[in-house]
Amino acid sequence: MDVACCYSTGVLPFSTNANPLHPPHASCVSFFHSSLTARLSGNLHHLFAYRLQKDVSGDSRTVCVRSCKAQQSRKRPQYVPNKIDDPSYVRIFDTTLRDGEQSPGATLTSKEKLDIARQLAKLGVDIIEAGFPIASPDDLEAVRMISLEVGNNVNSEGYVPVICGLARCSKPDIDAAWEAVRHALRPRIHVFIATSGIHMKHKLRKTPEEVVETARRMVRYARSLGCQDVEFSPEDAGRSDPSFLYQILGEVIKAGATTLNIPDTVGYTLPSEFGDLIAKIKENTPGANDIIISTHCQNDLGLATANTLGACAGARQVEVTINGIGERAGNASLEEVVMAIRCRGQEIMNGLFTGINTKQIAMASKMVTDYTGMMVQPHKAIVGANAFAHESGIHQDGMLKFKGTYEIMAPDDIGISRADESGIVLGKLSGRHALKTRLLQLGYELESKELDDVFKRFKAVAEKKKALSDEDLEALVSDEVFQPQVVWALSDLQVVCGTMGFSTATVRLLGPDGLQQFGTSVGTGPVDAAYKAIDLIVKIPVTLLEYSLIAVTEGIDALANTRVVIRADNSPSVTHAQSGKLVQRSFSGTGAGEDVVVSSARAYVSALNKLIGSVSPAVTRQIQHIQEPTVAV
């Protein structure tokens, strides 16, 4: 018999003689009946795990816990740019591909951006800010690709994400954004201009009157192109004069803005301040009730998620990124905001909910981590390696008795499996089906070709390692699937090193024309020698900015995982969205292997492939044009 009730202090014992539907505690009775009403109306927000347990004396008792595992039954309302039919619905605006990519070393190729956009659609985000099209021709093309594919892929429930492009308040920016997003079924242009005194004086060098006129004119221009969905952001709103904000926001509403995004650009405000700012904007801005108010919170003081949730009293769109990546200290984290609303939205946030499929969170997090090279800290909320780990003896004891004692959500809520309950141990005798099953449990739904590539590597590693852990499998998936388009591929590597002479490396790469090329070099160590040998073949001068290597698991036979960041001497430049300056891009690469030198070489080749894939097609063809195989020494 399963019996329980939710009580604010956590676990509560009841007499086994009591009717489970009417436990003796008055608070529990009240809470239970309100929850039952919610269940009947389809708005149940808790999972009530009714469980009969034995206490230390052997007597049975019922326990109750608060958790946030219940599935939301409310449907996503039909999309209308300037209104939401259900006042409790919160739109999720993901800017991983724009603001997230501004993280140093997080440059993404067009293929990687498209892959992430596909995953964001599986996740169910309402708006995908796909990039800053004016930044470079490649950025514009990537946003166009996403608009054509992801922006036109309507699922069985009628869902298709809005595809958004960022633009400064200038006609060339807006033209580029419209050209990139106009192919989507639901295109949006997001224009912004700074409104704080410090930005207007030192960056824009414009008067407040000039800023208002520019904003009004550019929003009107964006609408004149045929775009019916225009978002406006007053950059650095958190430090702007509120009365000036009311004025400029009122003017852009009259010009045709459908969403007003209020950014805390430098992460300066506290939750109470930011929530109050949103409330006052809604109260004092003419026409604010006819549009959607949005938030964009940076994490400079570690308050991005708190500010975002605090502003939900008035805002119905939140701008977030996967893993919280972004400029400087990053942005509000999608997984934190979404799971907080899922856990507490009904209870203390007036019934707020989102349309996110939370079981796709883990996959999205892993994909962004592998493509950007931005590692997630182990203690990161929701998606960190330790998020569902329990080492303390007291905690372990509680978990063994009842998981609700120390977990408010379960790993499978976000799409990961804690362990294989079937008892299968993957080793050299395991087959393709067993590998596929375990990868699905870990959140990886691979296509046939991708599975074949991973299985081939799996069998090679399993010949040398008795059993492969989940961490090993994830490293192999990262090394085989989450990689840039292959231009050069590492075929073989041999090194000679030690204390008796120079380290020497011989490398064989498979080139873009399908021919094998060799390179041999000496270096201060085996990795240095290998990298110099690769440079002799690829012939692209680069600077190594970062190099890190970790063991995936414990033990002498652990796989090595390497991450590098490089920058070419003539690295392609892009326009920075906020400063407007040209900045050189850096490129990250990752590699995994049983040998640390092989792992390092794979990571270096991966970064070079990303660099080559980021340049224009004409330059790429020039790099790839090799008349005959060479032997470089």
PDB file of C-alpha atoms in Angstrom, residues 96-97 108 111-120 122 322-323 325 360-374 376 443-446 450 477-478 481-483 590 610:
ATOM      1  CA  THR A  96      23.000  30.132 -26.285  1.00  0.00           C
ATOM      2  CA  LEU A  97      23.838  30.558 -29.974  1.00  0.00           C
ATOM      3  CA  LEU A 108      30.777  27.406 -32.978  1.00  0.00           C
ATOM      4  CA  LYS A 111      27.100  22.781 -38.408  1.00  0.00           C
ATOM      5  CA  GLU A 112      27.419  22.926 -34.621  1.00  0.00           C
ATOM      6  CA  LYS A 113      24.963  25.817 -34.403  1.00  0.00           C
ATOM      7  CA  LEU A 114      22.456  23.866 -36.485  1.00  0.00           C
ATOM      8  CA  ASP A 115      22.893  20.770 -34.288  1.00  0.00           C
ATOM      9  CA  ILE A 116      22.325  22.814 -31.128  1.00  0.00           C
ATOM     10  CA  ALA A 117      19.298  24.548 -32.675  1.00  0.00           C
ATOM     11  CA  ARG A 118      17.773  21.136 -33.456  1.00  0.00           C
ATOM     12  CA  GLN A 119      18.286  20.111 -29.834  1.00  0.00           C
ATOM     13  CA  LEU A 120      16.780  23.372 -28.577  1.00  0.00           C
ATOM     14  CA  LYS A 122      13.500  19.129 -29.046  1.00  0.00           C
ATOM     15  CA  ILE A 322      22.216  26.343 -21.678  1.00  0.00           C
ATOM     16  CA  ASN A 323      24.671  25.856 -18.779  1.00  0.00           C
ATOM     17  CA  ILE A 325      27.306  30.368 -20.614  1.00  0.00           C
ATOM     18  CA  GLN A 360      15.981  16.937 -23.041  1.00  0.00           C
ATOM     19  CA  ILE A 361      17.948  19.158 -20.636  1.00  0.00           C
ATOM     20  CA  ALA A 362      20.825  16.739 -20.039  1.00  0.00           C
ATOM     21  CA  MET A 363      21.381  16.133 -23.742  1.00  0.00           C
ATOM     22  CA  ALA A 364      21.321  19.865 -24.483  1.00  0.00           C
ATOM     23  CA  SER A 365      23.822  20.507 -21.685  1.00  0.00           C
ATOM     24  CA  LYS A 366      26.206  17.824 -22.919  1.00  0.00           C
ATOM     25  CA  MET A 367      25.993  18.995 -26.521  1.00  0.00           C
ATOM     26  CA  VAL A 368      26.740  22.615 -25.617  1.00  0.00           C
ATOM     27  CA  THR A 369      29.590  21.536 -23.340  1.00  0.00           C
ATOM     28  CA  ASP A 370      31.215  19.414 -26.031  1.00  0.00           C
ATOM     29  CA  TYR A 371      30.742  21.867 -28.892  1.00  0.00           C
ATOM     30  CA  THR A 372      31.863  24.978 -27.021  1.00  0.00           C
ATOM     31  CA  GLY A 373      34.526  23.334 -24.853  1.00  0.00           C
ATOM     32  CA  MET A 374      33.067  25.217 -21.856  1.00  0.00           C
ATOM     33  CA  VAL A 376      30.413  22.520 -16.449  1.00  0.00           C
ATOM     34  CA  GLY A 443      20.285  10.646 -22.840  1.00  0.00           C
ATOM     35  CA  TYR A 444      22.080  10.058 -26.164  1.00  0.00           C
ATOM     36  CA  GLU A 445      19.760   9.325 -29.077  1.00  0.00           C
ATOM     37  CA  LEU A 446      22.236   8.707 -31.902  1.00  0.00           C
ATOM     38  CA  GLU A 450      26.877   8.059 -35.306  1.00  0.00           C
ATOM     39  CA  VAL A 477      30.386  10.071 -27.702  1.00  0.00           C
ATOM     40  CA  SER A 478      31.970  13.488 -27.298  1.00  0.00           C
ATOM     41  CA  VAL A 481      29.755  12.676 -32.404  1.00  0.00           C
ATOM     42  CA  PHE A 482      30.149  16.177 -30.973  1.00  0.00           C
ATOM     43  CA  GLN A 483      32.959  17.175 -33.284  1.00  0.00           C
ATOM     44  CA  THR A 590      38.363  18.188 -27.466  1.00  0.00           C
ATOM     45  CA  LYS A 610      36.704  24.053 -36.337  1.00  0.00           C
TER      46      LYS A 610
END
